[in-house]
Amino acid sequence: MHASRSPRVGWPHTGLALGVGVLAGIAAQLQQAALASGWVYAGGVLLACGVYAAIVTQRRTGPWVQVTVLCMGAAFAWGLTGLRALVFVGQALNPGLEGRDVWVTGVVVDMPQYVQTGVRFRFAPEEAWMDGQPIGVPALLDLGWYSSAYNASSAIPELQRPPAEVRAGQRWGFQVRLKAPHGSVNPHGFDYELYLWEQGVQATGYVRATEGAPPPQHLAQTWQAPVAQARQWTRERIQAHVSDARTSGLLSALVVGDQRAIERDDWDVFRATGVSHLVSISGTHVTMFAWLATIVAGRLWRRSVRLSDWLPAPHAAWLLGLALAAVYALFSGWGVPAQRTTLMLAVVLALRMLGGRWPWPWVALWTAVVVLLWDPWAMLQAGFWLSFVAVAVLFMALPALGGYDQPPAPGDASGMRKLRALSWWLQAGRAMWREQWAMTVALAPLAVLWFGQVSLVGLFANALAIPWVTLVITPLALMGVLWPEVWTAASGAIALLYAVLDVLAALPWASVNLPLPPTVLGLWAVIGGVLLVLPLPWAVRAMGVVPVLACLWWRPPLPSGGEFSVLALDVGQGNAVLVQTQGHALLFDAGPRYSLESDAGHRVLLPLLKALDVRLDTVVLSHRDMDHVGGAAAVLMMQPEAGLLSSIDPQHALQQLRRSSRCEAGMQWQWDGVHFEILHPAASDYAAVPPPSPNAVSCVLRISNGRQVALLTGDIEAAQERALLQRPESADRLRADFLLVPHHGSKTSSSLAFLEAVQPRHALVQAGYRNRYGHPAAQVVERYAGLRIHLVLSPRCGASLWRSEDPQNVACLREDARRYWHHDVP
């Protein structure tokens, strides 16, 4: 007798384990705080290839083979992603070049973005010089050219030459000042450094066009970046033909991918109605566009017997649909979401044309594998998950859309033909409604995980908006590139869309805001949401209800009774501190205003308050300086029940939003066993002659539970510190465990006598990275060090958390959540 042989090992037996292993390896590598050696990564890749080849050639299978293949897939993906990261890190900006004057010559490679203060653009340097010597700089820079700049040594605005008209493809030479990519690191905040990493940008900066700098030189208009040039030309034509900013913004977003052209209020409407994916995350949109092109191409292709004999109509329709979708994705900017969606469609098309009858989970798995091998860092982006789940749900519905391939035959009798046409349209309508319902349910947990918001009108809004945008607005918008008059019709269609969305968004129950759940709980809920829409028995689908409900009911932990927490946000050059007790919350200052279009309120505070499900009881604005009240308007508008306590004057614009109570020494209240007290300014300080400076009346807040104390000082200076020491009612109440360093560490504050009276264990400086004021001053840092006070700097720490329950520690988010792409602040 001959011994039986085990089945041959190959793709059908190892594909599932290999795919899961690749995804696991990429996920593991993205969790690394620091990169390993290149030899370690290369060893992982070579080991994985060698072991997998040996397994395949042994022609055996079994559980141990599946486990080994899974591990080798993980090792291969982990090593390959690590090697790519090492290559990219090797091209980073030399730290010695930060803040130095560098002359660069190169080409504008993307469509510039104009703002009220100037213009921003991506720049590919060809040459770089400093002090007459050639130097190396990263291959892609993110630059701004503004109407004013700041001299770091004097902190005085410098007059700039007005920004020139910058166009894609232009070659320029100018003087720039560069720095490493550095963004705010806050709980549930946008990872700006990851965004630039994925975009291939390794330095940011600005054009220095002051009178003392060499004038910028426009050298030539090149043919480089032709797609970007065409996009810019098209955007300008849209703006010239469509006067309404709201309409032209949406047209620009749909045609050339200029999402910044959409106003902030319109983004709020899109999010409330659940249709923001149509203009910001293009997975569903590009896929629906491809399907429309496939249907039309297939019906036209069938009309030719010769073409159908040469290439079957289904294959031709798929290829033409993919080609048109790729052209649209390229013209819309070839952004990361568009790249992912086009690649996903290509993988699915390849599998179908190869004739394999793969189950849809295998198709979804290997589509994800190919996409993530192309761009591993997409795994950390909301766009990947929303696009992937949406497209997966669409392809799950493909069998239900089979009626599209069987339109009425030309030879049918007239009556029968009308009945078949009616049946075809009804079947298509039912299939699209089922598909929209499935997408809404499947994407709801993802929306909670990433955005903390679920649109209750999203099912109805998407049922109208997806076909209207995909089948009407987008074709008209694209036709307008060839015939601009068509944009008039597109404007009418957009007006109808906005009319419906505005009504839906205005409903009080249009959307529900929920706290962002922990990642593990969120992923569990995503699995539950997908399970609910799978074509499985209802008893199996019902298993998805529990994780979805657990995600919806989750609430973030709060301090216990008699305890409090102090969360200092990473807002750059400014103050913003969230204080929470068991049942109350207070915001001390609201951060800076970054530009005419952006402030800490919209960018940091509102997302954080929504993510943590915080309802503010009181907002304390220490004084009127813009680095303390820049985000206050946004916060006050979104927190209508919060009281306002401040030292701002009665004529201040914020008084129109919320009437303020004046903070005066002696004011005190208690929440949940925690005592709050204002120590400064005294009532007499407001009546001083001459009128006091804003810093002189900066509110000082003391927070205590009888065991631990936090002292928040605003921008008081040495004179106010002396006053606090001299007043009997405050001198013996300055001792604190946690101190918000006065005036961001300015040399005019943090006097020795004040620090000796406070004796803090921890002191926090909230200041911007490479800020123009030089905060904190070197002598102040030395003073804290001499007193053995633990000094925490927000550029190095990111958002910091101090809790009265654990007073000996300050948690730094930049350290605790560090990843290798994050800026290592010197």
Short mmCIF file of N, CA, C and O in Angstrom, two decimals, residues 1-6 60:
data_model
loop_
_atom_site.label_atom_id
_atom_site.label_comp_id
_atom_site.label_asym_id
_atom_site.label_seq_id
_atom_site.Cartn_x
_atom_site.Cartn_y
_atom_site.Cartn_z
N MET A 1 0.84 -1.19 0.00
CA MET A 1 0.00 0.00 0.00
C MET A 1 0.87 1.23 0.00
O MET A 1 1.94 1.26 0.59
N HIS A 2 0.40 2.20 -0.71
CA HIS A 2 1.12 3.47 -0.76
C HIS A 2 0.52 4.42 0.26
O HIS A 2 -0.70 4.53 0.39
N ALA A 3 1.38 5.13 0.97
CA ALA A 3 0.90 6.11 1.95
C ALA A 3 0.19 7.24 1.22
O ALA A 3 0.63 7.70 0.17
N SER A 4 -0.94 7.63 1.79
CA SER A 4 -1.69 8.75 1.18
C SER A 4 -0.91 10.04 1.34
O SER A 4 -0.25 10.26 2.35
N ARG A 5 -1.01 10.89 0.35
CA ARG A 5 -0.30 12.16 0.36
C ARG A 5 -1.25 13.27 0.79
O ARG A 5 -2.42 13.30 0.45
N SER A 6 -0.71 14.23 1.54
CA SER A 6 -1.50 15.38 1.96
C SER A 6 -1.79 16.26 0.77
O SER A 6 -1.04 16.26 -0.21
N ARG A 60 2.55 20.06 1.81
CA ARG A 60 1.77 19.55 2.93
C ARG A 60 0.97 20.68 3.57
O ARG A 60 1.33 21.85 3.43
#
